[in-house]
Short mmCIF file of C-alpha atoms in Angstrom, two decimals:
data_model
loop_
_atom_site.label_atom_id
_atom_site.label_comp_id
_atom_site.label_asym_id
_atom_site.label_seq_id
_atom_site.Cartn_x
_atom_site.Cartn_y
_atom_site.Cartn_z
CA UNK A 6 1.14 -44.83 -51.79
CA UNK A 7 2.84 -45.84 -55.02
CA UNK A 8 5.50 -47.62 -53.13
CA UNK A 9 3.03 -49.50 -50.92
CA UNK A 10 0.97 -50.66 -53.90
CA UNK A 11 4.26 -51.86 -55.57
CA UNK A 12 5.13 -53.73 -52.47
CA UNK A 13 1.70 -55.22 -52.36
CA UNK A 14 1.95 -56.37 -56.01
CA UNK A 15 5.48 -57.84 -55.22
CA UNK A 16 4.29 -59.76 -52.23
CA UNK A 17 1.33 -61.49 -53.57
CA UNK A 18 1.73 -64.14 -56.11
CA UNK A 19 -1.92 -64.66 -57.26
CA UNK A 20 -4.90 -62.28 -57.82
CA UNK A 21 -6.85 -63.33 -54.87
CA UNK A 22 -4.11 -62.46 -52.24
CA UNK A 23 -3.40 -59.39 -54.13
CA UNK A 24 -6.99 -58.11 -54.02
CA UNK A 25 -7.15 -59.17 -50.26
CA UNK A 26 -3.91 -57.51 -49.32
CA UNK A 27 -4.81 -54.27 -51.22
CA UNK A 28 -8.20 -54.05 -49.43
CA UNK A 29 -6.73 -54.73 -46.00
CA UNK A 30 -4.01 -52.10 -46.64
CA UNK A 31 -6.44 -49.42 -47.72
CA UNK A 32 -8.53 -49.95 -44.74
CA UNK A 33 -5.38 -49.90 -42.60
CA UNK A 34 -4.54 -46.45 -44.14
CA UNK A 35 -8.02 -45.21 -43.56
CA UNK A 36 -7.94 -46.34 -40.05
CA UNK A 37 -4.54 -44.81 -39.22
CA UNK A 38 -5.68 -41.34 -40.67
CA UNK A 39 -8.76 -41.51 -38.63
CA UNK A 40 -6.73 -42.23 -35.51
CA UNK A 41 -4.52 -39.35 -36.21
CA UNK A 42 -7.57 -37.02 -36.63
CA UNK A 43 -9.34 -38.20 -33.59
CA UNK A 44 -6.44 -38.53 -31.19
CA UNK A 45 -4.32 -35.43 -32.06
CA UNK A 46 -7.26 -33.18 -33.01
CA UNK A 47 -7.68 -30.51 -35.73
CA UNK A 48 -6.25 -27.15 -34.69
CA UNK A 49 -9.07 -25.01 -36.13
CA UNK A 50 -12.39 -23.68 -35.01
CA UNK A 51 -14.61 -26.42 -33.40
CA UNK A 52 -17.92 -27.09 -35.19
CA UNK A 53 -19.54 -28.12 -31.96
CA UNK A 54 -18.59 -24.96 -30.05
CA UNK A 55 -21.22 -22.50 -31.59
CA UNK A 56 -24.26 -24.73 -31.15
CA UNK A 57 -23.29 -25.58 -27.74
CA UNK A 58 -22.89 -21.96 -26.60
CA UNK A 59 -26.26 -21.21 -28.29
CA UNK A 60 -28.01 -24.00 -26.41
CA UNK A 61 -26.57 -22.83 -23.21
CA UNK A 62 -27.75 -19.36 -23.89
CA UNK A 63 -31.17 -20.52 -24.75
CA UNK A 64 -31.53 -22.42 -21.48
CA UNK A 65 -30.02 -19.40 -19.57
CA UNK A 66 -32.61 -17.13 -21.15
CA UNK A 67 -35.33 -19.61 -20.31
CA UNK A 68 -34.41 -19.47 -16.69
CA UNK A 69 -34.97 -15.57 -16.71
CA UNK A 70 -32.94 -13.10 -14.75
CA UNK A 71 -31.30 -14.56 -11.69
CA UNK A 72 -30.64 -12.69 -8.45
CA UNK A 73 -27.03 -11.36 -8.23
CA UNK A 74 -24.63 -13.45 -6.03
CA UNK A 75 -22.76 -11.95 -3.04
CA UNK A 76 -19.17 -11.98 -3.52
CA UNK A 77 -18.83 -13.86 -0.05
CA UNK A 78 -20.58 -16.80 -1.42
CA UNK A 79 -17.55 -17.40 -3.78
CA UNK A 80 -14.91 -20.00 -2.97
CA UNK A 81 -12.23 -17.48 -2.96
CA UNK A 82 -13.15 -15.19 -0.01
CA UNK A 83 -11.62 -14.53 3.27
CA UNK A 84 -13.47 -11.98 5.15
CA UNK A 85 -10.62 -11.16 7.73
CA UNK A 86 -8.30 -10.64 4.77
CA UNK A 87 -10.82 -8.44 3.02
CA UNK A 88 -11.41 -6.24 6.22
CA UNK A 89 -7.51 -5.92 6.66
CA UNK A 90 -7.02 -4.76 2.95
CA UNK A 91 -9.96 -2.37 3.24
CA UNK A 92 -8.21 -0.63 6.07
CA UNK A 93 -4.78 -0.64 4.26
CA UNK A 94 -6.14 0.45 1.01
CA UNK A 95 -7.26 3.62 2.66
CA UNK A 96 -3.98 4.01 4.55
CA UNK A 97 -5.62 3.77 7.98
CA UNK A 98 -5.12 1.54 10.93
CA UNK A 99 -8.57 0.36 11.88
CA UNK A 100 -9.35 -1.73 15.12
CA UNK A 101 -10.68 -5.08 13.99
CA UNK A 102 -13.68 -5.25 16.12
CA UNK A 103 -14.61 -1.77 15.26
CA UNK A 104 -14.38 -2.21 11.60
CA UNK A 105 -16.41 -5.49 11.77
CA UNK A 106 -19.01 -3.61 13.84
CA UNK A 107 -19.16 -0.89 11.31
CA UNK A 108 -20.10 -3.33 8.46
CA UNK A 109 -22.83 -5.08 10.45
CA UNK A 110 -26.17 -3.66 9.70
CA UNK A 111 -29.19 -3.98 11.95
CA UNK A 112 -31.17 -5.76 9.23
CA UNK A 113 -28.57 -8.51 9.08
CA UNK A 114 -28.84 -9.26 12.80
CA UNK A 115 -32.68 -9.32 12.56
CA UNK A 116 -32.43 -11.65 9.67
CA UNK A 117 -29.97 -13.99 11.32
CA UNK A 118 -32.10 -14.06 14.59
CA UNK A 119 -35.13 -14.84 12.52
CA UNK A 120 -33.34 -17.70 10.75
CA UNK A 121 -32.02 -19.33 13.97
CA UNK A 122 -35.58 -18.84 15.52
CA UNK A 123 -36.95 -20.77 12.50
CA UNK A 124 -34.44 -23.44 13.30
CA UNK A 125 -36.06 -23.68 16.64
CA UNK A 126 -33.29 -22.14 18.65
CA UNK A 127 -35.42 -20.11 21.15
CA UNK A 128 -32.96 -17.22 22.35
CA UNK A 129 -30.42 -16.91 19.66
CA UNK A 130 -27.08 -15.53 20.92
CA UNK A 131 -25.19 -13.69 18.11
CA UNK A 132 -21.73 -12.36 18.75
CA UNK A 133 -22.46 -9.49 16.40
CA UNK A 134 -23.21 -5.85 17.48
CA UNK A 135 -24.85 -3.58 15.03
CA UNK A 136 -23.32 -0.40 13.73
CA UNK A 137 -25.92 1.98 14.97
CA UNK A 138 -23.73 3.63 17.82
CA UNK A 139 -20.90 4.06 15.18
CA UNK A 140 -23.26 5.55 12.74
CA UNK A 141 -24.39 8.18 15.04
CA UNK A 142 -20.82 9.21 15.93
CA UNK A 143 -19.75 8.97 12.37
CA UNK A 144 -22.73 11.10 11.15
CA UNK A 145 -21.99 13.83 13.70
CA UNK A 146 -18.40 13.83 12.96
CA UNK A 147 -18.73 13.86 9.23
CA UNK A 148 -21.30 16.83 9.05
CA UNK A 149 -19.15 18.82 11.51
CA UNK A 150 -16.08 18.23 9.46
CA UNK A 151 -17.76 19.07 6.24
CA UNK A 152 -19.27 22.17 7.53
CA UNK A 153 -16.17 23.48 9.20
CA UNK A 154 -13.93 22.66 6.20
CA UNK A 155 -16.20 24.54 3.88
CA UNK A 156 -16.73 27.48 6.16
CA UNK A 157 -12.86 27.82 6.68
CA UNK A 158 -11.83 27.51 3.20
CA UNK A 159 -14.56 29.79 1.72
CA UNK A 160 -14.84 32.77 4.03
CA UNK A 161 -16.71 35.11 1.76
CA UNK A 162 -19.40 32.77 0.62
CA UNK A 163 -22.82 33.32 2.34
CA UNK A 164 -24.06 31.16 4.99
CA UNK A 165 -27.00 29.64 2.93
CA UNK A 166 -24.53 28.61 0.29
CA UNK A 167 -22.23 26.81 2.68
CA UNK A 168 -25.29 24.87 4.33
CA UNK A 169 -26.55 23.87 0.88
CA UNK A 170 -23.17 22.57 -0.35
CA UNK A 171 -22.74 20.78 3.16
CA UNK A 172 -26.27 19.31 2.79
CA UNK A 173 -25.33 18.22 -0.76
CA UNK A 174 -22.32 16.51 0.50
CA UNK A 175 -24.17 14.67 3.34
CA UNK A 176 -26.84 13.52 1.00
CA UNK A 177 -27.51 9.87 0.66
CA UNK A 178 -26.58 9.67 -2.92
CA UNK A 179 -23.09 11.19 -2.49
CA UNK A 180 -22.23 9.18 0.62
CA UNK A 181 -23.48 5.93 -1.15
CA UNK A 182 -21.40 6.60 -4.08
CA UNK A 183 -18.23 7.29 -1.86
CA UNK A 184 -18.94 4.25 0.16
CA UNK A 185 -19.39 2.05 -3.15
CA UNK A 186 -16.18 3.44 -4.50
CA UNK A 187 -14.05 2.53 -1.58
CA UNK A 188 -15.24 -1.17 -1.66
CA UNK A 189 -17.83 -1.65 1.08
CA UNK A 190 -20.28 -3.33 -1.06
CA UNK A 191 -18.68 -6.62 -0.54
CA UNK A 192 -17.99 -6.24 3.05
CA UNK A 193 -21.50 -4.93 4.18
CA UNK A 194 -23.43 -7.51 6.29
CA UNK A 195 -27.12 -6.56 5.47
CA UNK A 196 -30.34 -8.23 4.63
CA UNK A 197 -30.57 -6.38 1.27
CA UNK A 198 -28.46 -7.25 -1.58
CA UNK A 199 -27.23 -5.37 -3.66
CA UNK A 200 -27.01 -2.96 -0.63
CA UNK A 201 -29.21 0.11 -1.01
CA UNK A 202 -28.02 3.68 -0.96
CA UNK A 203 -29.29 4.07 2.62
CA UNK A 204 -27.24 1.05 3.78
CA UNK A 205 -24.06 2.18 2.00
CA UNK A 206 -24.40 5.75 3.41
CA UNK A 207 -24.93 4.31 6.86
CA UNK A 208 -21.84 2.07 6.47
CA UNK A 209 -19.62 4.94 5.40
CA UNK A 210 -20.68 6.95 8.50
CA UNK A 211 -20.08 3.76 10.55
CA UNK A 212 -16.65 3.44 9.05
CA UNK A 213 -15.96 7.08 10.09
CA UNK A 214 -17.14 6.34 13.57
CA UNK A 215 -14.91 3.14 13.66
CA UNK A 216 -12.04 5.22 12.40
CA UNK A 217 -12.62 7.73 15.35
CA UNK A 218 -12.73 5.06 17.80
CA UNK A 219 -9.45 3.52 16.42
CA UNK A 220 -7.30 6.50 15.53
CA UNK A 221 -8.89 9.59 17.00
CA UNK A 222 -10.78 12.49 15.67
CA UNK A 223 -7.99 14.15 13.64
CA UNK A 224 -7.57 11.13 11.42
CA UNK A 225 -11.16 10.63 10.96
CA UNK A 226 -11.60 14.28 10.02
CA UNK A 227 -8.85 13.89 7.48
CA UNK A 228 -10.58 10.84 6.02
CA UNK A 229 -13.86 12.78 5.63
CA UNK A 230 -12.11 15.80 4.00
CA UNK A 231 -10.31 13.40 1.51
CA UNK A 232 -13.14 11.37 0.58
CA UNK A 233 -16.35 13.43 1.08
CA UNK A 234 -15.35 17.02 0.69
CA UNK A 235 -13.39 16.24 -2.53
CA UNK A 236 -16.68 15.26 -4.09
CA UNK A 237 -17.36 18.97 -4.40
CA UNK A 238 -14.65 19.35 -6.84
CA UNK A 239 -15.79 20.44 -10.28
CA UNK A 240 -19.50 20.77 -9.27
CA UNK A 241 -21.61 23.89 -10.21
CA UNK A 242 -22.62 25.80 -7.23
CA UNK A 243 -26.03 26.68 -8.65
CA UNK A 244 -26.94 23.14 -8.78
CA UNK A 245 -26.94 22.93 -5.03
CA UNK A 246 -27.94 26.67 -4.12
CA UNK A 247 -30.67 28.93 -5.72
CA UNK A 248 -30.57 32.38 -3.94
CA UNK A 249 -34.04 33.88 -3.71
CA UNK A 250 -33.19 37.56 -4.12
CA UNK A 251 -29.69 37.72 -5.46
CA UNK A 252 -29.56 41.54 -5.41
CA UNK A 253 -30.49 41.81 -1.92
CA UNK A 254 -27.90 39.34 -1.03
CA UNK A 255 -25.15 41.20 -2.91
CA UNK A 256 -26.36 44.47 -1.24
CA UNK A 257 -26.03 42.95 2.12
CA UNK A 258 -22.59 41.48 1.41
CA UNK A 259 -21.37 44.83 0.13
CA UNK A 260 -22.81 46.72 3.10
CA UNK A 261 -21.07 44.22 5.44
CA UNK A 262 -17.79 44.93 3.59
CA UNK A 263 -18.32 48.51 3.84
CA UNK A 264 -18.85 49.07 0.09
CA UNK A 265 -21.25 51.39 -1.72
CA UNK A 266 -24.71 50.68 -2.91
CA UNK A 267 -25.24 48.21 -5.66
CA UNK A 268 -26.31 49.51 -8.99
CA UNK A 269 -27.37 47.25 -12.01
CA UNK A 270 -26.71 48.70 -15.41
CA UNK A 271 -27.70 47.31 -18.84
CA UNK A 272 -24.60 46.42 -20.74
CA UNK A 273 -26.28 45.12 -23.82
CA UNK A 274 -29.31 43.70 -25.35
CA UNK A 275 -30.45 41.53 -28.27
CA UNK A 276 -33.79 41.21 -29.78
CA UNK A 277 -35.58 43.21 -27.11
CA UNK A 278 -38.99 43.22 -28.72
CA UNK A 279 -39.26 39.55 -29.12
CA UNK A 280 -40.03 36.64 -26.70
CA UNK A 281 -36.37 35.55 -26.95
CA UNK A 282 -35.10 38.95 -25.73
CA UNK A 283 -31.59 38.70 -24.10
CA UNK A 284 -30.26 41.36 -21.67
CA UNK A 285 -26.73 41.56 -20.36
CA UNK A 286 -26.64 43.28 -16.99
CA UNK A 287 -23.63 44.54 -15.12
CA UNK A 288 -23.38 44.97 -11.38
CA UNK A 289 -21.51 48.09 -10.25
CA UNK A 290 -20.74 49.19 -6.66
CA UNK A 291 -19.40 52.87 -6.44
CA UNK A 292 -19.07 52.91 -10.23
CA UNK A 293 -16.76 49.85 -9.82
CA UNK A 294 -17.53 46.88 -11.92
CA UNK A 295 -18.14 43.60 -9.90
CA UNK A 296 -19.62 41.22 -12.35
CA UNK A 297 -22.02 40.67 -15.20
CA UNK A 298 -24.68 38.19 -16.35
CA UNK A 299 -27.14 37.48 -18.97
CA UNK B 23 -17.31 -6.98 -18.17
CA UNK B 24 -14.04 -5.28 -19.14
CA UNK B 25 -12.55 -5.88 -22.47
CA UNK B 26 -9.31 -4.92 -23.89
CA UNK B 27 -10.85 -5.39 -27.27
CA UNK B 28 -12.13 -8.92 -27.86
CA UNK B 29 -8.65 -10.12 -28.76
CA UNK B 30 -7.35 -10.05 -25.13
CA UNK B 31 -9.92 -12.33 -23.70
CA UNK B 32 -9.66 -14.76 -26.44
CA UNK B 33 -5.90 -15.01 -27.03
CA UNK B 34 -4.39 -13.77 -23.91
CA UNK B 35 -2.31 -11.14 -25.76
CA UNK B 36 -3.04 -7.91 -27.45
CA UNK B 37 -2.44 -6.73 -30.91
CA UNK B 38 -1.33 -3.58 -32.30
CA UNK B 39 -4.88 -2.39 -32.80
CA UNK B 40 -5.27 -1.85 -29.06
CA UNK B 41 -2.17 -1.54 -26.99
CA UNK B 42 1.47 -2.78 -27.88
CA UNK B 43 3.26 -4.38 -24.85
CA UNK B 44 6.97 -4.59 -25.45
CA UNK B 45 7.78 -7.66 -23.53
CA UNK B 46 11.31 -8.42 -24.54
CA UNK B 47 13.16 -5.26 -24.43
CA UNK B 48 13.40 -3.99 -20.86
CA UNK B 49 11.93 -5.19 -17.64
CA UNK B 50 10.26 -1.86 -16.98
CA UNK B 51 9.25 -0.71 -20.53
CA UNK B 52 5.60 -0.97 -21.31
CA UNK B 53 4.80 1.23 -24.34
CA UNK B 54 1.30 2.26 -25.29
CA UNK B 55 0.38 3.10 -28.81
CA UNK B 56 -1.87 6.22 -28.90
CA UNK B 57 -5.61 5.31 -28.67
CA UNK B 58 -6.65 8.55 -30.10
CA UNK B 59 -8.30 8.37 -33.62
CA UNK B 60 -11.26 6.71 -34.73
CA UNK B 61 -9.75 3.49 -36.06
CA UNK B 62 -11.04 1.43 -33.33
CA UNK B 63 -14.59 0.33 -34.29
CA UNK B 64 -15.40 -1.68 -31.29
CA UNK B 65 -13.84 0.70 -28.49
CA UNK B 66 -16.30 3.16 -27.12
CA UNK B 67 -15.09 6.84 -26.88
CA UNK B 68 -14.77 8.96 -23.80
CA UNK B 69 -12.35 11.09 -21.71
CA UNK B 70 -10.05 9.89 -18.94
CA UNK B 71 -11.72 10.11 -15.48
CA UNK B 72 -10.45 9.55 -12.04
CA UNK B 73 -12.84 7.23 -9.92
CA UNK B 74 -14.36 9.18 -7.06
CA UNK B 75 -11.73 12.21 -7.58
CA UNK B 76 -8.89 9.82 -6.76
CA UNK B 77 -5.78 11.74 -6.03
CA UNK B 78 -7.46 14.92 -4.99
CA UNK B 79 -7.71 13.91 -1.32
CA UNK B 80 -5.70 10.65 -1.17
CA UNK B 81 -4.61 8.00 -3.81
CA UNK B 82 -6.47 4.73 -3.43
CA UNK B 83 -5.30 1.80 -5.45
CA UNK B 84 -8.28 0.60 -7.45
CA UNK B 85 -7.37 -2.98 -7.62
CA UNK B 86 -9.30 -4.84 -4.84
CA UNK B 87 -8.62 -8.48 -5.50
CA UNK B 88 -6.39 -10.67 -7.55
CA UNK B 89 -7.16 -14.28 -8.13
CA UNK B 90 -4.36 -16.57 -9.51
CA UNK B 91 -5.77 -19.88 -11.03
CA UNK B 92 -2.99 -22.27 -12.02
CA UNK B 93 -2.31 -25.97 -12.46
CA UNK B 94 0.30 -27.43 -10.10
CA UNK B 95 1.53 -29.91 -12.77
CA UNK B 96 1.01 -28.59 -16.29
CA UNK B 97 3.85 -26.78 -18.16
CA UNK B 98 1.69 -23.84 -19.12
CA UNK B 99 1.45 -22.76 -15.42
CA UNK B 100 5.33 -23.13 -14.98
CA UNK B 101 5.71 -19.37 -15.26
CA UNK B 102 2.86 -18.74 -12.85
CA UNK B 103 4.26 -21.20 -10.35
CA UNK B 104 7.83 -19.49 -10.48
CA UNK B 105 5.96 -16.23 -9.81
CA UNK B 106 3.94 -17.60 -6.92
CA UNK B 107 7.11 -19.08 -5.41
CA UNK B 108 9.26 -16.02 -5.77
CA UNK B 109 7.37 -12.79 -6.24
CA UNK B 110 4.06 -13.32 -4.81
CA UNK B 111 5.00 -12.56 -1.15
CA UNK B 112 6.75 -9.39 -2.24
CA UNK B 113 3.67 -8.27 -4.27
CA UNK B 114 1.32 -9.03 -1.35
CA UNK B 115 3.68 -7.27 1.20
CA UNK B 116 3.95 -4.14 -0.99
CA UNK B 117 0.33 -3.96 -1.60
CA UNK B 118 -1.47 -4.72 1.52
CA UNK B 119 -4.70 -3.20 0.11
CA UNK B 120 -5.05 -5.93 -2.41
CA UNK B 121 -6.34 -9.43 -1.50
CA UNK B 122 -4.50 -12.05 -3.30
CA UNK B 123 -6.18 -15.61 -3.65
CA UNK B 124 -4.54 -18.56 -5.10
CA UNK B 125 -6.55 -21.21 -6.86
CA UNK B 126 -4.82 -24.42 -7.92
CA UNK B 127 -6.93 -26.11 -10.44
CA UNK B 128 -5.77 -29.38 -12.23
CA UNK B 129 -5.94 -29.45 -16.00
CA UNK B 130 -6.76 -25.87 -16.10
CA UNK B 131 -5.09 -23.03 -18.08
CA UNK B 132 -3.52 -20.39 -15.65
CA UNK B 133 -5.21 -17.08 -15.42
CA UNK B 134 -5.50 -13.98 -13.21
CA UNK B 135 -8.72 -12.35 -12.46
CA UNK B 136 -8.52 -8.79 -11.15
CA UNK B 137 -11.38 -7.24 -9.37
CA UNK B 138 -11.82 -3.43 -9.12
CA UNK B 139 -13.58 -1.14 -6.74
CA UNK B 140 -16.04 -0.09 -9.20
CA UNK B 141 -17.10 -3.79 -9.60
CA UNK B 142 -15.48 -4.55 -12.88
CA UNK B 143 -13.45 -7.62 -13.45
CA UNK B 144 -10.48 -8.15 -15.86
CA UNK B 145 -9.41 -11.69 -16.72
CA UNK B 146 -6.03 -12.27 -18.31
CA UNK B 147 -4.84 -15.75 -19.35
CA UNK B 148 -1.35 -16.47 -18.33
CA UNK B 149 -1.03 -19.60 -20.49
CA UNK B 150 2.75 -20.29 -21.20
CA UNK B 151 3.77 -16.95 -19.75
CA UNK B 152 7.15 -16.57 -18.25
CA UNK B 153 7.69 -15.35 -14.72
CA UNK B 154 8.73 -11.88 -15.97
CA UNK B 155 5.58 -11.66 -18.15
CA UNK B 156 3.35 -12.54 -15.18
CA UNK B 157 5.03 -9.92 -13.24
CA UNK B 158 4.51 -7.20 -15.81
CA UNK B 159 0.78 -8.05 -16.26
CA UNK B 160 0.33 -7.99 -12.48
CA UNK B 161 2.08 -4.51 -12.60
CA UNK B 162 -0.42 -3.53 -15.34
CA UNK B 163 -3.40 -4.64 -13.53
CA UNK B 164 -2.38 -2.94 -10.31
CA UNK B 165 -2.17 0.50 -12.04
CA UNK B 166 -5.61 0.29 -14.01
CA UNK B 167 -8.76 1.96 -12.66
CA UNK B 168 -11.06 -0.70 -13.62
CA UNK B 169 -12.95 1.58 -16.01
CA UNK B 170 -13.70 -0.29 -19.19
CA UNK B 171 -11.04 0.41 -22.01
CA UNK B 172 -12.17 3.27 -24.01
CA UNK B 173 -10.70 5.39 -26.92
CA UNK B 174 -9.72 8.70 -25.49
CA UNK B 175 -10.96 11.62 -27.22
CA UNK B 176 -8.61 13.85 -25.35
CA UNK B 177 -5.88 13.03 -22.96
CA UNK B 178 -7.36 15.38 -20.31
CA UNK B 179 -10.71 16.18 -18.92
CA UNK B 180 -12.28 19.20 -17.02
CA UNK B 181 -15.89 19.87 -16.03
CA UNK B 182 -15.11 23.59 -16.41
CA UNK B 183 -13.18 24.21 -19.67
CA UNK B 184 -13.92 27.88 -19.70
CA UNK B 185 -12.72 29.97 -16.52
CA UNK B 186 -13.93 33.32 -17.68
CA UNK B 187 -17.02 31.98 -19.28
CA UNK B 188 -17.51 30.80 -22.94
CA UNK B 189 -17.68 33.55 -25.71
CA UNK B 190 -20.98 35.34 -26.13
CA UNK B 191 -21.81 38.07 -28.68
CA UNK B 192 -21.52 40.36 -25.84
CA UNK B 193 -18.09 39.56 -24.97
CA UNK B 194 -15.41 42.28 -26.05
CA UNK B 195 -18.46 44.68 -27.13
CA UNK B 196 -17.94 48.14 -25.67
CA UNK B 197 -20.94 49.19 -23.60
CA UNK B 198 -20.68 52.54 -25.35
CA UNK B 199 -22.71 51.11 -28.25
CA UNK B 200 -25.74 51.09 -25.94
CA UNK B 201 -26.29 54.71 -26.03
CA UNK B 202 -25.78 55.32 -29.76
CA UNK B 203 -28.43 56.35 -32.25
CA UNK B 204 -28.09 54.68 -35.70
CA UNK B 205 -27.28 55.73 -38.46
CA UNK B 206 -23.96 57.33 -37.12
CA UNK B 207 -21.32 58.71 -39.48
CA UNK B 208 -18.29 57.81 -37.16
CA UNK B 209 -19.31 54.22 -36.68
CA UNK B 210 -20.21 53.83 -40.27
CA UNK B 211 -16.77 54.32 -41.63
CA UNK B 212 -14.74 51.40 -42.72
CA UNK B 213 -12.36 50.19 -39.88
CA UNK B 214 -8.97 50.03 -41.45
CA UNK B 215 -9.23 52.54 -44.41
CA UNK B 216 -5.62 53.74 -45.34
CA UNK B 217 -5.12 57.55 -45.31
CA UNK B 218 -5.83 59.15 -48.73
CA UNK B 219 -3.04 61.18 -50.39
CA UNK B 220 -4.64 64.49 -49.36
CA UNK B 221 -4.77 63.56 -45.67
CA UNK B 222 -1.08 62.46 -45.79
CA UNK B 223 -0.14 65.78 -47.24
CA UNK B 224 -2.15 67.71 -44.70
CA UNK B 225 -0.57 65.76 -41.97
CA UNK B 226 2.88 66.48 -43.40
CA UNK B 227 2.13 70.27 -43.48
CA UNK B 228 0.98 70.16 -40.02
CA UNK B 229 4.29 68.52 -38.90
CA UNK B 230 6.25 71.01 -40.80
CA UNK B 231 4.25 73.87 -39.33
CA UNK B 232 4.96 72.64 -35.84
CA UNK B 233 8.73 72.12 -36.46
CA UNK B 234 8.81 75.57 -37.98
CA UNK B 235 7.15 77.02 -34.83
CA UNK B 236 9.51 75.18 -32.78
CA UNK B 237 12.58 76.33 -34.72
CA UNK B 238 11.27 79.82 -34.43
CA UNK B 239 10.84 79.72 -30.74
CA UNK B 240 14.29 78.22 -30.24
CA UNK B 241 15.92 80.92 -32.27
#
């Protein structure tokens, strides 16, 4: 600025022009800096950002909780592509119509028919079939496969335990969790959103039915074993099964196997004359140690 | 909402606190700094888990959808455009279980949104990324489970850490102690008392006697 002021001094010959030029110049300089500031921008945090976000949040909270959006309402959605990918993800070859039918819930068809009737279409003709026949086939196949798989792989386990484990695996919670984990949530056409556990479980059974229709029973059975029976991994048996008379059960097993009578013996005790007494009991058969427990 | 720390979402890259991605060395090298240790204030802690026992029956790729958002004209999207032209079809053909959406958006920074089977989303900004970098991040997203990033307390997990049952005071206790009346002289002795000089001499004498007897028998 020293050079500029020197030039200004040199140019002007009298005091008035000098003052005028000086004032004009400073204004010009100020304007140029402002221009630079406005048009290039300052590369630091924006002072308007936090208050804007705060206001947006305030308005959002004022609106209250909004219902969740279906993934199919998004712009980037292609149902056919999603169905194709669903099959490929599971390494299975589904027939298109079968898979489409598997995901169409009865409640969706009812909803659509009601909607069309409200629009004064008297007998609405929907090209959708609901998944009920596939659900029936799938349920039968799933429960059969689960039971047979458990029975075959655990030959010495008592019948009640096997049926308890099979019932656990066929329960709505487990099937809903499996269904959700393979990505049926976005594909299911149903009135309820997010889909309830019952809907998810039904969809999974329908998918098994669709697979049986497309590829045959063996592939469907393998699918059930891979996805449903594997949920037993790491579970505690006694969460699913509590035997009423364990001693009688063990006696029955031993007599079936041709072993001797069962004899429980006390292996150890702690604080026997208190309310927190602990007794360690060992089960013996023909003086052979079978097992122990507290 | 997934977060690779807050750094990832804001800056589009990660710093050494979370994961180090060695971009420039080799095409296939992605190195991870250990996430053990409690130096991560914002990372929750947990154990590695497979979603839905993945791998026991069959392996299911957890990535469900990938949405590429890019600008057709801006320079920041040039790497993404190159990827879309050359590598996208290969990626789509090799991974038929992943639905790929491509969203051209004018004047928008490029990004990829990955949606996983557990409902989680991961958004990565691809601003000024090269085609190679885009490839690497796509590969990275494909191999994730969708579970939020956590500090691993152990690099393994089991529901049943003890096979024979955890230790109880009864473990390794001999059942003979049940029929014992205390005080008992034998059980009251110290366990590892060294033999006294007298006892050692007595033992020596006994050995000698036995040896002498043997010699007499032989001769």
